CSV table of C-alpha atoms and ligand atoms in Angstrom, one decimal:
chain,number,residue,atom,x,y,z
Z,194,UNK,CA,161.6,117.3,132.4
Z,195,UNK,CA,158.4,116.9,134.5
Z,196,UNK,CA,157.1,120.3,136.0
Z,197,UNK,CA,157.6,119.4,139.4
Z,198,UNK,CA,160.3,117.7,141.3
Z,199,UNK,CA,157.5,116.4,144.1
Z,200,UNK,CA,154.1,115.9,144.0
Z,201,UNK,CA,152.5,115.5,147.9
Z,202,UNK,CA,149.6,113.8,148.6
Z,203,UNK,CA,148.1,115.0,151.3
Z,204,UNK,CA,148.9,118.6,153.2
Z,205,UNK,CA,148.8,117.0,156.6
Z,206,UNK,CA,152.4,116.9,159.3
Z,207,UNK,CA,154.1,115.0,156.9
Z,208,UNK,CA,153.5,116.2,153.5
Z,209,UNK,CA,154.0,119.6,154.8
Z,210,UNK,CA,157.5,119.0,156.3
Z,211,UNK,CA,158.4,117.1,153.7
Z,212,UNK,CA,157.3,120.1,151.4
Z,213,UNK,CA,158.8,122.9,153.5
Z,214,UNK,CA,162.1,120.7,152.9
Z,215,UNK,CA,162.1,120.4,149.9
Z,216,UNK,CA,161.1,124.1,148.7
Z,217,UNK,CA,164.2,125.1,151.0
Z,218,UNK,CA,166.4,122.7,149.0
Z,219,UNK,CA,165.4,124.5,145.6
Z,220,UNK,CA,162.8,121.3,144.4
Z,221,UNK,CA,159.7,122.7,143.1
Z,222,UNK,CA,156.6,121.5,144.8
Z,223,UNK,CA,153.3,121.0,144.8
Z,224,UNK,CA,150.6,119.7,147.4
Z,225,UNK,CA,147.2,118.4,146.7
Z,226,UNK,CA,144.7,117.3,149.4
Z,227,UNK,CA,141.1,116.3,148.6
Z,228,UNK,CA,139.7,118.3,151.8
Z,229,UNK,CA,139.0,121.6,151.1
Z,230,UNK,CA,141.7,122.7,153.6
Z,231,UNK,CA,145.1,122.5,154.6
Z,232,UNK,CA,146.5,120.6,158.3
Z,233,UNK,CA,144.9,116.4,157.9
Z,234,UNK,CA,143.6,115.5,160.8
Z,235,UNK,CA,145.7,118.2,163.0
Z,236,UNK,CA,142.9,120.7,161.2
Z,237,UNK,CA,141.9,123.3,163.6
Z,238,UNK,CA,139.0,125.9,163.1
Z,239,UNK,CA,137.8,129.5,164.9
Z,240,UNK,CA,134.5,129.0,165.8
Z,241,UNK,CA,133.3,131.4,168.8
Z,242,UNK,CA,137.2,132.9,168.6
Z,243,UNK,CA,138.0,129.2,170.3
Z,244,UNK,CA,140.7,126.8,168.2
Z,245,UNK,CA,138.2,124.0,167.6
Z,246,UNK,CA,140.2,120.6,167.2
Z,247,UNK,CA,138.0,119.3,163.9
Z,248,UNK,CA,139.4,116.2,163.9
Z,249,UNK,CA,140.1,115.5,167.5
Z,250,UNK,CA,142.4,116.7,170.9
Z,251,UNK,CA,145.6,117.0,169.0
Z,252,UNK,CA,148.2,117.9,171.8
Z,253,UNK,CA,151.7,118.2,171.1
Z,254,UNK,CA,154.3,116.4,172.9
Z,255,UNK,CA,157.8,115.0,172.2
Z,256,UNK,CA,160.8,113.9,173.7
Z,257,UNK,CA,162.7,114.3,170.5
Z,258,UNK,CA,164.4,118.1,170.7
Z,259,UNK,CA,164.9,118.6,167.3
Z,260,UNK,CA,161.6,117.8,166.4
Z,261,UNK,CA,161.1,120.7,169.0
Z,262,UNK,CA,163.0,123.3,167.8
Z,263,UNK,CA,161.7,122.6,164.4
Z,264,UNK,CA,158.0,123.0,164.7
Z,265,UNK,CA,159.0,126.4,167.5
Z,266,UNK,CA,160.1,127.4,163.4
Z,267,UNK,CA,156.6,127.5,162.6
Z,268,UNK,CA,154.7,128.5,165.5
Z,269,UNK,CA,155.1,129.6,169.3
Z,270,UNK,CA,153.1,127.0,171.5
Z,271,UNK,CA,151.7,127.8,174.7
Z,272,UNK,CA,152.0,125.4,178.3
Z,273,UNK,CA,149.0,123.1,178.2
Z,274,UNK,CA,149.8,120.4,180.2
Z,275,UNK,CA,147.2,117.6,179.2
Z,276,UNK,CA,145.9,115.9,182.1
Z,277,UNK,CA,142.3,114.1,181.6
Z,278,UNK,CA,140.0,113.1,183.7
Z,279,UNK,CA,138.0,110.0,183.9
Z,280,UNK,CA,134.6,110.1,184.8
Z,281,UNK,CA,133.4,106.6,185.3
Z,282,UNK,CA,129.6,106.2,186.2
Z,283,UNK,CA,129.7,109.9,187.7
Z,284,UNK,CA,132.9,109.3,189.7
Z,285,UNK,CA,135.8,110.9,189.0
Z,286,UNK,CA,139.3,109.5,188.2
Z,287,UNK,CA,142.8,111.7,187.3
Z,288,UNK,CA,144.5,110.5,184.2
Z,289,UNK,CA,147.0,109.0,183.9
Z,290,UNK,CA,147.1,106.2,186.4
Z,291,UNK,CA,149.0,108.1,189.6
Z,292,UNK,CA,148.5,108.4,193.0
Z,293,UNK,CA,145.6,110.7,193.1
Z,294,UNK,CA,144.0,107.7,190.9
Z,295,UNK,CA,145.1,105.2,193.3
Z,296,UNK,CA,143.8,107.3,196.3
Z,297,UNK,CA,141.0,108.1,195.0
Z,298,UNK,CA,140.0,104.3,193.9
Z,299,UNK,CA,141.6,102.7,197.2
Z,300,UNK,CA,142.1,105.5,200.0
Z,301,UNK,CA,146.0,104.1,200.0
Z,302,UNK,CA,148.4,107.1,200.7
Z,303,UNK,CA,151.7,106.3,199.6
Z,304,UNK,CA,153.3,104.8,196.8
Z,305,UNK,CA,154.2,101.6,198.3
Z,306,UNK,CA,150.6,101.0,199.7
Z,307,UNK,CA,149.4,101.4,196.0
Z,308,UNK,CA,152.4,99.1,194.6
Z,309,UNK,CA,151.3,97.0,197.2
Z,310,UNK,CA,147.5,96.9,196.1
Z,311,UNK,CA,148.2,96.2,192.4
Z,312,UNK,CA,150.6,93.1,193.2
Z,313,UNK,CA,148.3,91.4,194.6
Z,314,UNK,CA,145.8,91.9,192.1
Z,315,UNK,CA,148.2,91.5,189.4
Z,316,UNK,CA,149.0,88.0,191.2
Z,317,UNK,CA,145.4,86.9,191.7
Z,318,UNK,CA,144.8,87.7,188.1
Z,319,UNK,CA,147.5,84.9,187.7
Z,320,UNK,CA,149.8,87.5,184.7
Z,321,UNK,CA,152.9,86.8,184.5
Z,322,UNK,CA,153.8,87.6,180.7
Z,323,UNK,CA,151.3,89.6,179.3
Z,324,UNK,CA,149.7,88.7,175.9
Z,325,UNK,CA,147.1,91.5,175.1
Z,326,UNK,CA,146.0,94.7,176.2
Z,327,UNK,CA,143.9,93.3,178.9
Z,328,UNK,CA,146.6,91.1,180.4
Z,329,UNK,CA,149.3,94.3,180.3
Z,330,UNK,CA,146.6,96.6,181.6
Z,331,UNK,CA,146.0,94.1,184.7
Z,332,UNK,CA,149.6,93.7,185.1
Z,333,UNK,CA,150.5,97.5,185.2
Z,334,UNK,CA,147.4,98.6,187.3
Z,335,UNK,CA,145.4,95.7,188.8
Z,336,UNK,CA,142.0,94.7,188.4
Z,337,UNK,CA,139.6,97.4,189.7
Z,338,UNK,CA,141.8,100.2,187.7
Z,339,UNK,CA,141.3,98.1,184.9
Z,340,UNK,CA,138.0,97.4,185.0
Z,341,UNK,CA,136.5,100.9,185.7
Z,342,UNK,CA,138.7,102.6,183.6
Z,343,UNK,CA,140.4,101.2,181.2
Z,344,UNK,CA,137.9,97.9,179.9
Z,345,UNK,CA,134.6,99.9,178.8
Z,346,UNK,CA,136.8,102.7,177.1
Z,347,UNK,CA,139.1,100.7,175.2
Z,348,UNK,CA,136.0,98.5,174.1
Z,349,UNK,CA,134.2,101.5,172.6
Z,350,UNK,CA,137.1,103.1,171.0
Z,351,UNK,CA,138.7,99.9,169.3
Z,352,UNK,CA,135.1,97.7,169.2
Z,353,UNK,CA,137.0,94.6,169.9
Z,354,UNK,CA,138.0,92.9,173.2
Z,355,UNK,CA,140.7,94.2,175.2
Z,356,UNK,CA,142.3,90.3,175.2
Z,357,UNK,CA,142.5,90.8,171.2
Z,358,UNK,CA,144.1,94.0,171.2
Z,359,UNK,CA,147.7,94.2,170.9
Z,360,UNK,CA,149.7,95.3,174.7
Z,361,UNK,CA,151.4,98.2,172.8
Z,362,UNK,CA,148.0,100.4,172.9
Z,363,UNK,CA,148.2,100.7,176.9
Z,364,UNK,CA,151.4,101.5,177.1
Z,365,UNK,CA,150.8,104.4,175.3
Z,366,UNK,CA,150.0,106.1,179.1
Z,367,UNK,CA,152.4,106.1,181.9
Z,368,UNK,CA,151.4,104.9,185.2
Z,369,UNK,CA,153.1,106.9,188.1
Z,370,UNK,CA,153.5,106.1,191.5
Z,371,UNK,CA,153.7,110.0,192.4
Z,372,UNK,CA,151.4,112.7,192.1
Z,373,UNK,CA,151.6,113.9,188.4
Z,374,UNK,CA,148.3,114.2,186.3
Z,375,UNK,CA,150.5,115.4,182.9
Z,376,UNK,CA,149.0,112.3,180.6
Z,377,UNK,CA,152.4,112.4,178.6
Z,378,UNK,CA,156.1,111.6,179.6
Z,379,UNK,CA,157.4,114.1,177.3
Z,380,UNK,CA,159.8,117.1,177.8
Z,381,UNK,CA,158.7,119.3,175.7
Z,382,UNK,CA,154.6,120.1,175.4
Z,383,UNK,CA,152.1,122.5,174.3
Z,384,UNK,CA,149.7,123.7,171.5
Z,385,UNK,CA,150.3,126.1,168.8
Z,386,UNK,CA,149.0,129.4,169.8
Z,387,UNK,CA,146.7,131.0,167.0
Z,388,UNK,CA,146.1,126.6,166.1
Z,389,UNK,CA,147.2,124.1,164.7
Z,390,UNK,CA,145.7,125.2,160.7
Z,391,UNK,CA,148.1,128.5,161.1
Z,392,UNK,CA,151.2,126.4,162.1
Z,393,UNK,CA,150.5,124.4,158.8
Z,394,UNK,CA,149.8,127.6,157.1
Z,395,UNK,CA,153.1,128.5,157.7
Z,396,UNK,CA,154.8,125.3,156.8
Z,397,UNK,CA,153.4,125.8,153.6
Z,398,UNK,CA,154.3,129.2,153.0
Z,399,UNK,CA,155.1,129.9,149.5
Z,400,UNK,CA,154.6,126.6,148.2
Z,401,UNK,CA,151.3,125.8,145.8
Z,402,UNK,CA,148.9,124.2,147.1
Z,403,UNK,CA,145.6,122.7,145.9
Z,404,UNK,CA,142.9,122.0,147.8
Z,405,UNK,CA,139.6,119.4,146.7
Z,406,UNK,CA,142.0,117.4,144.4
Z,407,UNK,CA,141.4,113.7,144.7
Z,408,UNK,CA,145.1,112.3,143.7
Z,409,UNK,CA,142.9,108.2,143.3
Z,410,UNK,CA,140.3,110.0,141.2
Z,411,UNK,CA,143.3,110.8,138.4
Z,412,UNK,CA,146.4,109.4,139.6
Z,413,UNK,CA,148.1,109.0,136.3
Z,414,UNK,CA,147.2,113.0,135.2
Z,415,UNK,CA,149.1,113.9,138.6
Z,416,UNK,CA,151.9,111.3,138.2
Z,417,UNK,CA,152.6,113.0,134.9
Z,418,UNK,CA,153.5,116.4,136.5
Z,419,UNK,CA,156.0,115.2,138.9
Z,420,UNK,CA,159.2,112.9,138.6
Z,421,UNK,CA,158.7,111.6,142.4
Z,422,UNK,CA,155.4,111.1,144.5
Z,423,UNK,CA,154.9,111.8,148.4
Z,424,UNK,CA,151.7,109.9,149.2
Z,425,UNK,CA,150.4,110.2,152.7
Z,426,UNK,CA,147.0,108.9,152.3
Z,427,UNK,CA,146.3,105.2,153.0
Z,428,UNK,CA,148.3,102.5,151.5
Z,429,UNK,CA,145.7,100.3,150.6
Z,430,UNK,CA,143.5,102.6,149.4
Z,431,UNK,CA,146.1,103.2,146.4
Z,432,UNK,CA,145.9,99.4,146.0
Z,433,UNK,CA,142.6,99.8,144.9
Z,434,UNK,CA,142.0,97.7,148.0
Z,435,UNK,CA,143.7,94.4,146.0
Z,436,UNK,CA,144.5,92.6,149.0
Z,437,UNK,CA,141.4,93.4,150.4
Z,438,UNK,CA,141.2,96.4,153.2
Z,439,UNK,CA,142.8,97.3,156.8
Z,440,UNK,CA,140.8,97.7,159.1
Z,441,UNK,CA,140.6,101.6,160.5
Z,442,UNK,CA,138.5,103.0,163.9
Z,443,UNK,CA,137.2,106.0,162.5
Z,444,UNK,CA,135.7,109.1,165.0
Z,445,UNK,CA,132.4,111.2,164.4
Z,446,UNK,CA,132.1,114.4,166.2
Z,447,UNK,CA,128.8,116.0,167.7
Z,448,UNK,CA,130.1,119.5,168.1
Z,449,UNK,CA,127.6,121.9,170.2
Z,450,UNK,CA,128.4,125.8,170.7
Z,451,UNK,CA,126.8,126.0,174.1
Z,452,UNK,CA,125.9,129.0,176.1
Z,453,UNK,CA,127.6,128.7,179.3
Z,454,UNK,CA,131.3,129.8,180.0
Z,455,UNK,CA,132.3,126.6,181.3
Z,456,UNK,CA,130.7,122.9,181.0
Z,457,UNK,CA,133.4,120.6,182.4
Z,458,UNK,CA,136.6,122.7,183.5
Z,459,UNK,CA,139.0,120.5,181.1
Z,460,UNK,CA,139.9,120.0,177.8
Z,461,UNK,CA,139.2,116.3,177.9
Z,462,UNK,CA,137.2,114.1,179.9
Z,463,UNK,CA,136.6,110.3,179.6
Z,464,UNK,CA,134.1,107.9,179.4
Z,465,UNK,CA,135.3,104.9,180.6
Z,466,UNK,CA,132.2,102.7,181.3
Z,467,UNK,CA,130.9,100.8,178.4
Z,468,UNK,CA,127.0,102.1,178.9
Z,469,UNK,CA,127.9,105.8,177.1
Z,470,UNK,CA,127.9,105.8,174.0
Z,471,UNK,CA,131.0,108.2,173.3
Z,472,UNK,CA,134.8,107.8,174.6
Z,473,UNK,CA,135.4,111.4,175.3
Z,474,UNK,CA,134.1,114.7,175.6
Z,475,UNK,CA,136.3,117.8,174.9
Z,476,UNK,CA,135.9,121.3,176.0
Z,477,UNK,CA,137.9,122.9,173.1
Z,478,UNK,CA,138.7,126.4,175.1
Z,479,UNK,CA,140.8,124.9,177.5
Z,480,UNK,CA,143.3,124.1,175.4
Z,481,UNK,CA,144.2,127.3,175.3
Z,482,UNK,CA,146.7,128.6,177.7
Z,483,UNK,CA,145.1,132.0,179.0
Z,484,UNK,CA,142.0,130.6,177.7
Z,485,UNK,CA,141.3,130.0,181.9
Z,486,UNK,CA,141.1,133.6,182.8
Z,487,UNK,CA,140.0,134.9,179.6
Z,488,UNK,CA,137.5,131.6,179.7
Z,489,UNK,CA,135.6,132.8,181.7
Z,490,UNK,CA,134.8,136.2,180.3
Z,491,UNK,CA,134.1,133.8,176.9
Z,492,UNK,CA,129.9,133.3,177.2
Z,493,UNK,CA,130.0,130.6,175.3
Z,494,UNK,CA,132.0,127.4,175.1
Z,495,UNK,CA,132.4,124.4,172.5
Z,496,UNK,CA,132.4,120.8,173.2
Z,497,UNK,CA,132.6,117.8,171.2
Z,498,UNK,CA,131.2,114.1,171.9
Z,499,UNK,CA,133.7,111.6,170.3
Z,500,UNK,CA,132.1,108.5,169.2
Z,501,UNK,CA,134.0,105.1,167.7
Z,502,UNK,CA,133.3,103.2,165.1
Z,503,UNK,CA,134.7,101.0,162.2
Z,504,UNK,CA,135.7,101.6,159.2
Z,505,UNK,CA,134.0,101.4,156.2
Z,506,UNK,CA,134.5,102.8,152.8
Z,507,UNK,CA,133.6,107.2,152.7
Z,508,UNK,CA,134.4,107.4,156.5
Z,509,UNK,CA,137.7,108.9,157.6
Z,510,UNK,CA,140.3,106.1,158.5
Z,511,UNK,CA,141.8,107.8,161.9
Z,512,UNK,CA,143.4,104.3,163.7
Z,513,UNK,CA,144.9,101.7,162.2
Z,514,UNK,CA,144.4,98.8,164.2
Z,515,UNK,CA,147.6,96.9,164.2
Z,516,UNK,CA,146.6,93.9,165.6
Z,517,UNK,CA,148.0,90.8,164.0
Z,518,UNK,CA,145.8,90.1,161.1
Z,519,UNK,CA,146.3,93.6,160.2
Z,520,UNK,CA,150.0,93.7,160.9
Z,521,UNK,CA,150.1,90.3,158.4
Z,522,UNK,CA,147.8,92.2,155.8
Z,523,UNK,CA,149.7,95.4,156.0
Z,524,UNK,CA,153.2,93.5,155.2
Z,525,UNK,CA,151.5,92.3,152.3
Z,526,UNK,CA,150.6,95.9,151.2
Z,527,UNK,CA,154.3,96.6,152.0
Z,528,UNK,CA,156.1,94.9,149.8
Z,529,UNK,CA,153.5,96.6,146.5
Z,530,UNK,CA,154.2,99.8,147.8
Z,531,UNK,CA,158.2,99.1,148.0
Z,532,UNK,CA,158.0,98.2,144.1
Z,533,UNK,CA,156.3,101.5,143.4
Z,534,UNK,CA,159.0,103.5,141.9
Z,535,UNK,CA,158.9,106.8,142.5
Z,536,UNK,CA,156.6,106.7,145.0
Z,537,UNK,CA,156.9,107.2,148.7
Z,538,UNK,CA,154.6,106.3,151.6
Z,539,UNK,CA,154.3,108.3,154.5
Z,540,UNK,CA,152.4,109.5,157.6
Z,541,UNK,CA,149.9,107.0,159.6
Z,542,UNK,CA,148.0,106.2,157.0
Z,543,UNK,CA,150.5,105.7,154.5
Z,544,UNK,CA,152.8,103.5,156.9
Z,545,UNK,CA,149.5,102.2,158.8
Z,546,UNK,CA,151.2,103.3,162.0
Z,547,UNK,CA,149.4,104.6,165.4
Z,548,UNK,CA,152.0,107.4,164.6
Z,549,UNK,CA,152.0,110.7,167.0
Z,550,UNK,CA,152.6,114.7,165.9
Z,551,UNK,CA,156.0,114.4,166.5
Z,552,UNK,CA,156.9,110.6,165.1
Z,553,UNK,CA,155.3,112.1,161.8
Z,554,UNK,CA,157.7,114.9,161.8
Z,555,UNK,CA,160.8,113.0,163.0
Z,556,UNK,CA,159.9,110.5,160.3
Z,557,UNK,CA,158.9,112.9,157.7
Z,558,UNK,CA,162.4,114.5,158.4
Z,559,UNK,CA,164.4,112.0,158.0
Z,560,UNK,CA,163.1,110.8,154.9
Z,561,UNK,CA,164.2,114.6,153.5
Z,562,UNK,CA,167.7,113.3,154.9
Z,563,UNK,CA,167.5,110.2,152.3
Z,564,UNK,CA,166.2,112.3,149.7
Z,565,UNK,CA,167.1,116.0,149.7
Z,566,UNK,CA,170.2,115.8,151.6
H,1496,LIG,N1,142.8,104.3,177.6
H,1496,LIG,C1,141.9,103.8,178.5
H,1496,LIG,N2,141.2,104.6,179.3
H,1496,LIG,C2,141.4,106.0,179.2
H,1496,LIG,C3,142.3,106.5,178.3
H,1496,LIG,C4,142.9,105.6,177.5
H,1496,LIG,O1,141.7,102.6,178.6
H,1496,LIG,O2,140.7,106.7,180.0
H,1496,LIG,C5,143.5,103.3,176.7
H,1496,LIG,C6,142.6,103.0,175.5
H,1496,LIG,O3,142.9,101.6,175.1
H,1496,LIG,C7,143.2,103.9,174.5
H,1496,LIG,C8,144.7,103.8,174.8
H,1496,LIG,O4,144.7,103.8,176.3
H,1496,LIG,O5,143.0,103.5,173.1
H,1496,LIG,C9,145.6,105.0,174.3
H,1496,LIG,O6,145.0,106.2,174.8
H,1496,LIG,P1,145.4,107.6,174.2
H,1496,LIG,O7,144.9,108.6,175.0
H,1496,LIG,O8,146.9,107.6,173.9
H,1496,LIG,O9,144.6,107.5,172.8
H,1496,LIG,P2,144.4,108.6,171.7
H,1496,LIG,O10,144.4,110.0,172.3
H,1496,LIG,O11,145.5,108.4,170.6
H,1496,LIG,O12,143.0,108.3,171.2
């Protein structure tokens, strides 16, 4: 008899579910995580009484409702509707791509004078079955929207080509031909009030935790304490990196309290042309439903400059970049991981999946149907 039933690897969405599960069921549990706190990448900390997103805007969103109504268990979540904006050489663009985009970019008033405009540049580009992100973004929006908004960003935040990046990535935003800025098609939306850290908190309520434990660093001392492993970190990385590594984007932060009440009047705003050097910059108080009148009255604000890069060993992994050689690799590294007994991978990293919030947990859940019942 081992001393746990479960050992999880990693307190992010999807070792936390999993744990909350299986506590409920009776299993006795225990997470590890090498960061010194709870959440992954959802992390969220109180600097300047503002929810700052440590690891990046994390804005919930999901058309699945019992995904919903499970993480309302855990936390009440207020109305932010996320709707970007691009700014593009000092013009301004609304995100996603709808008609106060296509006004803006080509005076046309009504929908059928934008779908108008983007056939035609669709059909001069010559698409008729797109092939890559660049050839999918030309056919969904035409040439000019692609070019001033989405070619510069996509470079900086994947560093490859848009025609070497798989289609799938562009179709992560909706393109509307009416006037509707919310960046998601998803019924349900919002962030937890009080953050995203106290929504984990109380996932894990009751259930041991330890934090600054690298699982790698003495995997077979932790295997020996529990009859099944949860491992959520990334898959190759528990390889030892055999097959050689995926590739990952990984995301620096410069975070800046500044003293003004408001520098940009949104949460996120875009850089889409290739010149500077970050993708994004995020005002973290606006996030906050109520944060707009009591904004204000906040002196200060806090903002964070996102920049891109690869991968390389000691970074964060935050992407995974599933083109095709990565896909192939990845396959390779799926077949080990299905002969690991007693171990299950999970989560974006452990699947190597562009996974959202709620994909995690709608994953993560049914994976406690297989196992717990
Ligand atoms: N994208 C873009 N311009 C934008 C915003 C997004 O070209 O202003 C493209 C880019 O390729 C990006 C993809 O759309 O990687 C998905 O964007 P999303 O906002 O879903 O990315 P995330 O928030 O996960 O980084």
């Amino acid at each position: 008899m081992k001393q746990y039933d479960y050992l999880i690897v990693g307190a992010g969405l999807f070792g936390s579910v999993f744990a909350r599960e299986a506590a409920d069921t009776g299993k006795k549990v225990l997470v590890i995580d090498r960061r010194p706190n709870i959440a992954g990448n959802v992390y969220t900390k109180d600097v300047e009484g503002i929810h700052v997103h440590e690891y990046g805007a994390h804005i919930f969103h999901t058309n699945n409702r019992e995904v919903w109504d499970y993480v309302n268990r855990f936390a009440v979540f207020n109305r932010f509707t996320n709707s970007p904006v691009a700014n593009y050489k000092g013009e301004l663009y609304s995100l996603p791509f709808n008609m106060y985009t296509f006004n803006k970019m080509w005076g046309v008033v009504t929908p059928a004078e934008a779908e108008e405009k983007i056939r035609k540049q669709r059909e001069e580009a010559g698409i008729s079955e797109p092939k890559n992100l660049e050839e999918q973004a030309i056919s969904l929006v035409g040439t000019d929207i692609y070019e001033k908004l989405i070619k510069g960003y996509t470079q900086k935040q994947w560093g490859r080509p848009c025609s070497e990046l798989p289609a799938f990535i562009i179709r992560r935003l909706p393109v509307r031909f009416t006037f509707d800025n919310n960046y998601f098609n998803a019924l349900y939306q919002g962030i937890p009030v009080g953050g995203y850290t106290r929504m984990v908190e109380n996932l894990l309520q009751g259930i041991e935790v330890r934090l600054n434990e690298d699982y790698l660093l003495r995997k077979k001392e932790w295997d020996a304490l529990a009859d099944q492993v949860i491992y959520t970190g990334a898959v190759d990385a528990y390889f030892g990196y055999v097959l050689g590594n995926l590739e990952y984007r990984s995301v620096r932060f410069e975070t800046e309290i500044l003293d003004m009440p408001n520098f940009q009047g949104n949460a996120a705003v875009n850089y889409t042309d290739s010149e500077t050097p970050w993708t994004r910059i995020i005002e973290h108080k606006w996030f906050e439903f109520g944060k707009d009148e009591e904004g204000r009255d906040l002196p200060r604000t806090v903002i964070s400059r996102e920049y891109s890069s690869e991968w390389k060993p000691g970074d964060e992994p935050y992407y995974p970049v599933n083109d095709e050689k990565n896909s192939a690799l990845y396959a390779r590294y799926k077949e080990l991981a299905d002969q690991e007994e007693n171990v299950i991978f999970g989560g974006r990293l452990g699947e190597y999946r562009y996974y959202d919030m709620d994909a995690v947990i709608a994953s993560s859940l049914e994976l406690c149907r297989r196992k717990l019942g």
